[in-house]
Short mmCIF file of C-alpha atoms in Angstrom, two decimals:
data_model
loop_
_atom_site.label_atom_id
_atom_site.label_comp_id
_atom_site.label_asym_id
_atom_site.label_seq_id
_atom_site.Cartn_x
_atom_site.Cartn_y
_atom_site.Cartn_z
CA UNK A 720 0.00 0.00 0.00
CA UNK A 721 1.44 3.50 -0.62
CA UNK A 722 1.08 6.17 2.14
CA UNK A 723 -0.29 8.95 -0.54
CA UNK A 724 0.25 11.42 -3.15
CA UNK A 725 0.70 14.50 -0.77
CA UNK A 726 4.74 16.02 -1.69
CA UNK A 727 7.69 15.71 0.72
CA UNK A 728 9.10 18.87 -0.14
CA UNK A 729 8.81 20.97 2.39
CA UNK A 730 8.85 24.85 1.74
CA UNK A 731 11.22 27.32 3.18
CA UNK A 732 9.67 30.86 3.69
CA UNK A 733 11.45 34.11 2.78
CA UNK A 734 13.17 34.89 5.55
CA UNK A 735 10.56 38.06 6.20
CA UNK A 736 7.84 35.69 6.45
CA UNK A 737 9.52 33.21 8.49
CA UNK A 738 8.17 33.48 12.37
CA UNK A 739 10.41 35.31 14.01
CA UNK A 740 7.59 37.08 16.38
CA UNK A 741 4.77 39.42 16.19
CA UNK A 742 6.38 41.68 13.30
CA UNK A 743 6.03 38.40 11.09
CA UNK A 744 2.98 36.81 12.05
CA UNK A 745 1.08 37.67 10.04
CA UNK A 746 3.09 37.03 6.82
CA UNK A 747 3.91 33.60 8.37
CA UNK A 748 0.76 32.88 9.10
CA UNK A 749 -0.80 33.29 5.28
CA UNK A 750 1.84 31.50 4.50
CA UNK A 751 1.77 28.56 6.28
CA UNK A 752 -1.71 28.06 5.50
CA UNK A 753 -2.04 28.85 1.92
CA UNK A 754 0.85 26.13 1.68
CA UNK A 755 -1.30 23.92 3.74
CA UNK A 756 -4.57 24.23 1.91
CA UNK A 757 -2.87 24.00 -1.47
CA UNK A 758 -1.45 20.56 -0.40
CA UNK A 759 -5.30 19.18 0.41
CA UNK A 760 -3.65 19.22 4.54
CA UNK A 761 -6.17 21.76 5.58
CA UNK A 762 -8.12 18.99 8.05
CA UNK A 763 -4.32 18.55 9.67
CA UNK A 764 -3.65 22.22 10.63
CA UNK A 765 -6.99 22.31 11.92
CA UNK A 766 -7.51 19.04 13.90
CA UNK A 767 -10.90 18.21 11.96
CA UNK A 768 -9.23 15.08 10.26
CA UNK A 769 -8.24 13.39 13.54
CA UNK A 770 -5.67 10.40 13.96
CA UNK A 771 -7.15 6.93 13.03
CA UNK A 772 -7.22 4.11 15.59
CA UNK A 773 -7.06 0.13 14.86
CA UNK A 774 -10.88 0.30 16.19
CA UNK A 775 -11.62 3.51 13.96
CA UNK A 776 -9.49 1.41 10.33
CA UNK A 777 -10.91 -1.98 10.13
CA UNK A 778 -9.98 -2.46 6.71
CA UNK A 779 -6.57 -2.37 4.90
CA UNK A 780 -7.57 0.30 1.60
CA UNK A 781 -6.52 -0.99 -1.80
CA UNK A 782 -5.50 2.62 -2.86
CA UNK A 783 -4.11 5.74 -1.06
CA UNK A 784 -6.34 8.02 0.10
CA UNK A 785 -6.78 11.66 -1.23
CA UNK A 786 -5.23 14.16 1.15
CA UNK A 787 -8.05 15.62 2.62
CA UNK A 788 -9.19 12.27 2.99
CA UNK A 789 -11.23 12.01 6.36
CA UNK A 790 -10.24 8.34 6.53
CA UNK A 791 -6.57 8.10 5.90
CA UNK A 792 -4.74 4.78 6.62
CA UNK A 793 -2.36 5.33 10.06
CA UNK A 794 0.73 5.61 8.06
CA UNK A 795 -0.70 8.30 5.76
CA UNK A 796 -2.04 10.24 8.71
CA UNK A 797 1.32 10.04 10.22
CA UNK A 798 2.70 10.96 7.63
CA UNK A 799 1.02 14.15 6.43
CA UNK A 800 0.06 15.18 9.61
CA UNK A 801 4.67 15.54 10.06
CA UNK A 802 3.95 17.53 6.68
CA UNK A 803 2.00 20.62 8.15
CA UNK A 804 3.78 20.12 11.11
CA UNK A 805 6.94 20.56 9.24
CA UNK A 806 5.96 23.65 7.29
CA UNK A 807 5.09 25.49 10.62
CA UNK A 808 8.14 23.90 12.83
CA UNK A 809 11.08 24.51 10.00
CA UNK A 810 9.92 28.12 8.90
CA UNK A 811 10.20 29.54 12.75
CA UNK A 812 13.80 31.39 13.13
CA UNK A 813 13.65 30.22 16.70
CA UNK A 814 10.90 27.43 17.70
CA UNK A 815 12.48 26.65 20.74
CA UNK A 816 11.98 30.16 22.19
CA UNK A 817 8.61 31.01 20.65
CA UNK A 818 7.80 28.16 22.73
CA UNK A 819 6.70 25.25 19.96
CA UNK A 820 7.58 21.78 20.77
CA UNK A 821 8.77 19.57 17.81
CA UNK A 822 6.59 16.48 18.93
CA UNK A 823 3.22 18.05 19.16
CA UNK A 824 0.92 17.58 16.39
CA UNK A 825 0.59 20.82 13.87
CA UNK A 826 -3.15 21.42 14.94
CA UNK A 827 -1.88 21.66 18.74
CA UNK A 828 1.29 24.04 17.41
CA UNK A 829 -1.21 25.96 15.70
CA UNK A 830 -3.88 26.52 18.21
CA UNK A 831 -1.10 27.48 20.58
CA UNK A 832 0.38 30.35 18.26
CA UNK A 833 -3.14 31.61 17.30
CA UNK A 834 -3.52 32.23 20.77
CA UNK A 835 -0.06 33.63 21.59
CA UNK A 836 -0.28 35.65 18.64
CA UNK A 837 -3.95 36.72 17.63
CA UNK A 838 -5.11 37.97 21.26
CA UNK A 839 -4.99 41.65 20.47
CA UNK A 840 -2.49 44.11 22.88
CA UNK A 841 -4.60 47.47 22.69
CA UNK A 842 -1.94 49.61 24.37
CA UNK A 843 0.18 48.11 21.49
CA UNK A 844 -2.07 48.73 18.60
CA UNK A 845 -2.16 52.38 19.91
CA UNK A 846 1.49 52.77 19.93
CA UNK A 847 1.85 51.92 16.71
CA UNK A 848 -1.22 53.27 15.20
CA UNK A 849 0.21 56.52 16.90
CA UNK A 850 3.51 56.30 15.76
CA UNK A 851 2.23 55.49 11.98
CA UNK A 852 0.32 58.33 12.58
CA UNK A 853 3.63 60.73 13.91
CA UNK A 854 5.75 59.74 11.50
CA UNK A 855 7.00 62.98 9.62
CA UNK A 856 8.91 63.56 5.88
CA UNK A 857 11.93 65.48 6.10
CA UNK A 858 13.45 66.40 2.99
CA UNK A 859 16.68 67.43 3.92
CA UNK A 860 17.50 63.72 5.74
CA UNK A 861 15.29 61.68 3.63
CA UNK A 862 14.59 60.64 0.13
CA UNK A 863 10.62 60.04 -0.87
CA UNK A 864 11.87 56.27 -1.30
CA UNK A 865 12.70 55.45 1.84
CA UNK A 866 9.91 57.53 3.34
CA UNK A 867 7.69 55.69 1.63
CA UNK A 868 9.00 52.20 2.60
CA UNK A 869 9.11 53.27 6.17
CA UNK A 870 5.43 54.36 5.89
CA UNK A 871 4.65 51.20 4.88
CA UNK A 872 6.66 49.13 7.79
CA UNK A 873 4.68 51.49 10.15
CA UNK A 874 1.48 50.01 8.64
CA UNK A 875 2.57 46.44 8.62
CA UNK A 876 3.86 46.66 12.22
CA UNK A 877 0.12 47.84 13.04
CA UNK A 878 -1.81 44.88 10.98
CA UNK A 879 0.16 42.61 12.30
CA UNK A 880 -0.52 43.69 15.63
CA UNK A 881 -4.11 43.17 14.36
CA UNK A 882 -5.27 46.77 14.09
CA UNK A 883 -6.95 48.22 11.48
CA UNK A 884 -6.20 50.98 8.90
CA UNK A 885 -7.25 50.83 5.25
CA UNK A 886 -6.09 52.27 2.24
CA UNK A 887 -8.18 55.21 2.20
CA UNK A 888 -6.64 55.88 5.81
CA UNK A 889 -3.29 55.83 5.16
CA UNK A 890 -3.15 57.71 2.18
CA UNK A 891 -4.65 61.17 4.15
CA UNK A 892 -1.87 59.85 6.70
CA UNK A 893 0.81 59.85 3.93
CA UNK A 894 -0.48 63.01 3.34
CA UNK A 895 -0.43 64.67 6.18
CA UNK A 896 3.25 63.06 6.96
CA UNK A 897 4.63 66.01 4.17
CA UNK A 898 6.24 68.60 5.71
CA UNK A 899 4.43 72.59 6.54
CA UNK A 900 6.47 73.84 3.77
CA UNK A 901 4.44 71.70 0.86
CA UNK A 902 1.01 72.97 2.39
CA UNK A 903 0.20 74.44 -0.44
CA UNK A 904 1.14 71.45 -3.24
CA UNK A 905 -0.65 69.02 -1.22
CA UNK A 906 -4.06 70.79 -1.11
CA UNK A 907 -5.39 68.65 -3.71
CA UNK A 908 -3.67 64.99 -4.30
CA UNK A 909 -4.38 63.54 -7.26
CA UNK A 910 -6.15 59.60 -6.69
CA UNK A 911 -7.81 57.74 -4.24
CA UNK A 912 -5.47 55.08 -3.22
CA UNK A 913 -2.44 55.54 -1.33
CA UNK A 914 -0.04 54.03 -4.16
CA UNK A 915 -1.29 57.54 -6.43
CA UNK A 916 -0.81 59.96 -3.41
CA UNK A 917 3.06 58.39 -3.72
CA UNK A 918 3.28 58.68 -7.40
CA UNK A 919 2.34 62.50 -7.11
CA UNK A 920 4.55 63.35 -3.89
CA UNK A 921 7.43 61.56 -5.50
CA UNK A 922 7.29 63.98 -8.20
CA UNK A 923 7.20 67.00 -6.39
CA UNK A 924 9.91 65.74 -4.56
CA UNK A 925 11.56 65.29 -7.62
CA UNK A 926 10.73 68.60 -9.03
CA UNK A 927 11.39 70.50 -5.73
CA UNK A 928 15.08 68.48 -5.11
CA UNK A 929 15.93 69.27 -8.57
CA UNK A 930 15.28 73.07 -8.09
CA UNK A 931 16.98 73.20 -5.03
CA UNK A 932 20.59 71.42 -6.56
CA UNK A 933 20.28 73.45 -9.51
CA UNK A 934 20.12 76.58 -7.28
CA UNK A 935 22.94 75.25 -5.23
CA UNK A 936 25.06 74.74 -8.28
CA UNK A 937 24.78 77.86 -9.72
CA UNK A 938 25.31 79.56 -6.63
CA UNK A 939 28.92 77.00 -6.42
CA UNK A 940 29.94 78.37 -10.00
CA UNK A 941 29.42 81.51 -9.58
CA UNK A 942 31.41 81.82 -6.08
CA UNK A 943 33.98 79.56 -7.96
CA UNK A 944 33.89 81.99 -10.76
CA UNK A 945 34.53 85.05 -8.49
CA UNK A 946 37.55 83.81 -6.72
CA UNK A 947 39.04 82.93 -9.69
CA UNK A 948 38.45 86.31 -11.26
CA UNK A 949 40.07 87.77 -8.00
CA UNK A 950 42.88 85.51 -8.01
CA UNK A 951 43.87 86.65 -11.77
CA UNK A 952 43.14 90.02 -11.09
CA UNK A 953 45.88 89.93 -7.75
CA UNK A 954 48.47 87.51 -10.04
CA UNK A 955 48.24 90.74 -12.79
CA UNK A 956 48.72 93.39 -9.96
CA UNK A 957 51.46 91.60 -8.26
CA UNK A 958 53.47 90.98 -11.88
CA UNK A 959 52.91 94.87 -12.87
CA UNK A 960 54.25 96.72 -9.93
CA UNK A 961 57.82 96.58 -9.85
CA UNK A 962 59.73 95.29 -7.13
CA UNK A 963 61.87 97.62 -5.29
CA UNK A 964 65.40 97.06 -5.05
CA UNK A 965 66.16 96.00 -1.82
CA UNK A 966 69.16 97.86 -0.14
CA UNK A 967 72.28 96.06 1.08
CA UNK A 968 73.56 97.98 4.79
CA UNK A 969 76.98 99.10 4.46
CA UNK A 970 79.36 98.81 7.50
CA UNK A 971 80.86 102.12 8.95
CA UNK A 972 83.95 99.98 11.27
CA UNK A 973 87.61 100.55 9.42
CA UNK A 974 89.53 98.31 9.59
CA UNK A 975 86.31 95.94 8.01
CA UNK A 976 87.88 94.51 4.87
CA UNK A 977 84.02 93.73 3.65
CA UNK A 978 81.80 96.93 4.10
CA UNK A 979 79.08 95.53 2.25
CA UNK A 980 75.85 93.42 3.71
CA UNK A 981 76.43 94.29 7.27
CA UNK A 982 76.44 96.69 9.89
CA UNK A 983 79.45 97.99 12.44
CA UNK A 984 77.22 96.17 15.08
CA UNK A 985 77.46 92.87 13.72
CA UNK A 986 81.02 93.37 12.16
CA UNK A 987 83.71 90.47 13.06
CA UNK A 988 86.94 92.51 12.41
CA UNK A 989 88.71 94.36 15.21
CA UNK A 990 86.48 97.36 16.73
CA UNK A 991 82.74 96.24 15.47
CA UNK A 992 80.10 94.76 17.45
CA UNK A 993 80.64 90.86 16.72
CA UNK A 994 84.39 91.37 17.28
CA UNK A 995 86.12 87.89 17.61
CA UNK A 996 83.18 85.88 16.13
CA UNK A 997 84.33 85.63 13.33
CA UNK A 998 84.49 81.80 11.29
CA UNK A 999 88.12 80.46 10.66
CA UNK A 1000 87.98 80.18 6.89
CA UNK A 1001 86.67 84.17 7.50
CA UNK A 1002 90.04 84.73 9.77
CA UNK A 1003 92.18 82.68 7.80
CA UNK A 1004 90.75 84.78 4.19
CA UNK A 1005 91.60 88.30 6.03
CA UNK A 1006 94.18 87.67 9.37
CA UNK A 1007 96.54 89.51 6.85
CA UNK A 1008 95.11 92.00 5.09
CA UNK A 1009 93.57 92.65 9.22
CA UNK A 1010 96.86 92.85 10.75
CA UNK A 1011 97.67 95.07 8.25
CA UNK A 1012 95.16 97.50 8.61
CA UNK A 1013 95.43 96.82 12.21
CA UNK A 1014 99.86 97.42 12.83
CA UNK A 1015 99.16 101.00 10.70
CA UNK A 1016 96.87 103.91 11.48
CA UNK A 1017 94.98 106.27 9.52
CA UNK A 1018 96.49 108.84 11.73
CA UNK A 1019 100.19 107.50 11.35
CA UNK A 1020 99.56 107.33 7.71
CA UNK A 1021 98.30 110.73 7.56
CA UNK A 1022 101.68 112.26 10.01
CA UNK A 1023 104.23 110.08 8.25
CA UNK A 1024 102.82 111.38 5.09
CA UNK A 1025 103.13 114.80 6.27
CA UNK A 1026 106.44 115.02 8.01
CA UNK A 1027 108.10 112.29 6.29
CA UNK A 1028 111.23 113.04 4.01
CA UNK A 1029 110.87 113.56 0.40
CA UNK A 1030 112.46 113.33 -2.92
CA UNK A 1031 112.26 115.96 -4.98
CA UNK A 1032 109.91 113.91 -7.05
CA UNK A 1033 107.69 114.63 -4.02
CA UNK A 1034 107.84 110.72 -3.17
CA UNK A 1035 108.53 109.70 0.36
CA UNK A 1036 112.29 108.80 1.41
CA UNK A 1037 112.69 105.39 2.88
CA UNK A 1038 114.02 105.48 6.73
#
């Protein structure tokens, strides 16, 4: 005897419809039982089919039975009764904490989630029917996008909480999410559904971003322009006005054998302010042409020039 056509292949959810706790329960749950119901295991989920006893099958069936079959054999029971409760057990991120046990029967894992999940949490559903309701655009942060998507979460978080919001509601709450500054373009919204109110408010976000960058970038090239017009303007200045020649100091010591690019205060020869500081190769260039200067006078010069014999070519007489 075979144990029936139902398949062994059991499904794996997306993971944003796989149980993972109140967020998903509702996208689990449609899930789970359109998977069910499409596999004939409806009865199974459910507990109407129940399991068959030796007293309840006194006959051994020729034929499997169809899958919604209130008279399955044991085995097929078994069987595709370990079906649903696959589907339910293997799609849960973490069974074991949302509290299902893998040997209870899918109608008893069922009725226990229905419960733990379907009981409605009012100050919950107000939370987030308030914070759907909060929930303001900012252009500057935000594109229409990903306003829109989190609009969306906002109303999934509050259905699956079990509240209640239709279309028509949440597109006057899209609506009133815009900012104070789009009063005026939001007076009349095209549509009736909320998917239209987006189409038109991502346009005129579209149309409003675009006029503000363009502004932006105009006002950029024309600063850019402006500097650059200042900076060739200074560059011309600066290369027409002559430079003026820079004067070198002259030294007013002596016996200095270089007068030029210093003065007497920072001279190294004998008599000026940096007397003795001089470098060696400096000493060793003028130690003669110092001592020199230094063993004769300008006033022994000028009285041995004076007094001094002569020749009668006027030239002085050696001593």
């Amino acid at each position: 005897m075979t144990s029936g056509n139902s398949s062994l292949n059991v499904p794996t959810f997306p993971e944003a419809s796989q149980l993972l706790g109140q967020d998903t329960w509702r996208a689990f749950k449609d899930r789970v039982e359109l998977n069910v119901e499409v596999r004939g295991l409806k009865g199974y989920l459910d507990g109407s089919i129940p399991k068959p006893t030796s007293a309840m099958y006194i006959y051994t069936a020729q034929t499997s039975s169809l899958p919604d079959s209130q008279f399955p054999s044991p085995s097929e029971w078994t069987q595709r009764e370990r079906m649903v409760a696959s589907i339910i057990y293997l799609n849960c991120t973490d069974p074991i904490g949302i509290g299902i046990e893998r040997a209870n029967t899918s109608s008893k894992t069922w009725t226990y989630l229905l419960k733990k999940y379907e009981s409605r949490d009012e100050q919950r559903i107000h939370i987030a029917d308030t914070t759907l309701r909060e929930h303001k655009f900012n252009p500057d942060t935000t594109s229409m996008e990903d306003h829109e998507k989190k609009m969306r979460n906002l109303l999934r978080s509050l259905h699956n909480l079990g509240g209640t919001c239709n279309d028509h509601q949440f597109r006057l709450i899209v609506i009133a999410s815009m900012p104070d500054t789009w009063k005026d373009y939001i007076l009349n919204v095209p549509g009736i559904f909320s998917s239209e109110a987006f189409t038109y408010l991502h346009r005129l976000y579209l149309d409003k971003v675009g006029r503000t960058n363009g502004g932006e970038d105009d006002y950029v090239k024309k600063q850019v322009a402006a500097l650059f017009a200042k900076h060739l303007a200074t560059q011309a200045a600066s290369s027409s006005t002559p430079t003026p020649k820079r004067e070198r100091p002259i030294c007013t010591n002596p016996p200095c054998p270089t007068k030029v690019g210093h003065t007497i205060d920072r001279c190294w020869a004998k008599g000026g302010g940096a007397e003795g500081k001089a470098p060696k190769s400096w000493k060793d260039k003028y130690s003669m042409k110092a001592s020199a200067i230094d063993s004769t006078s300008p006033i022994d010069v000028y009285v041995g020039a004076t007094y001094s014999p002569k020749n009668t070519d006027g030239s002085l007489m050696p001593f």
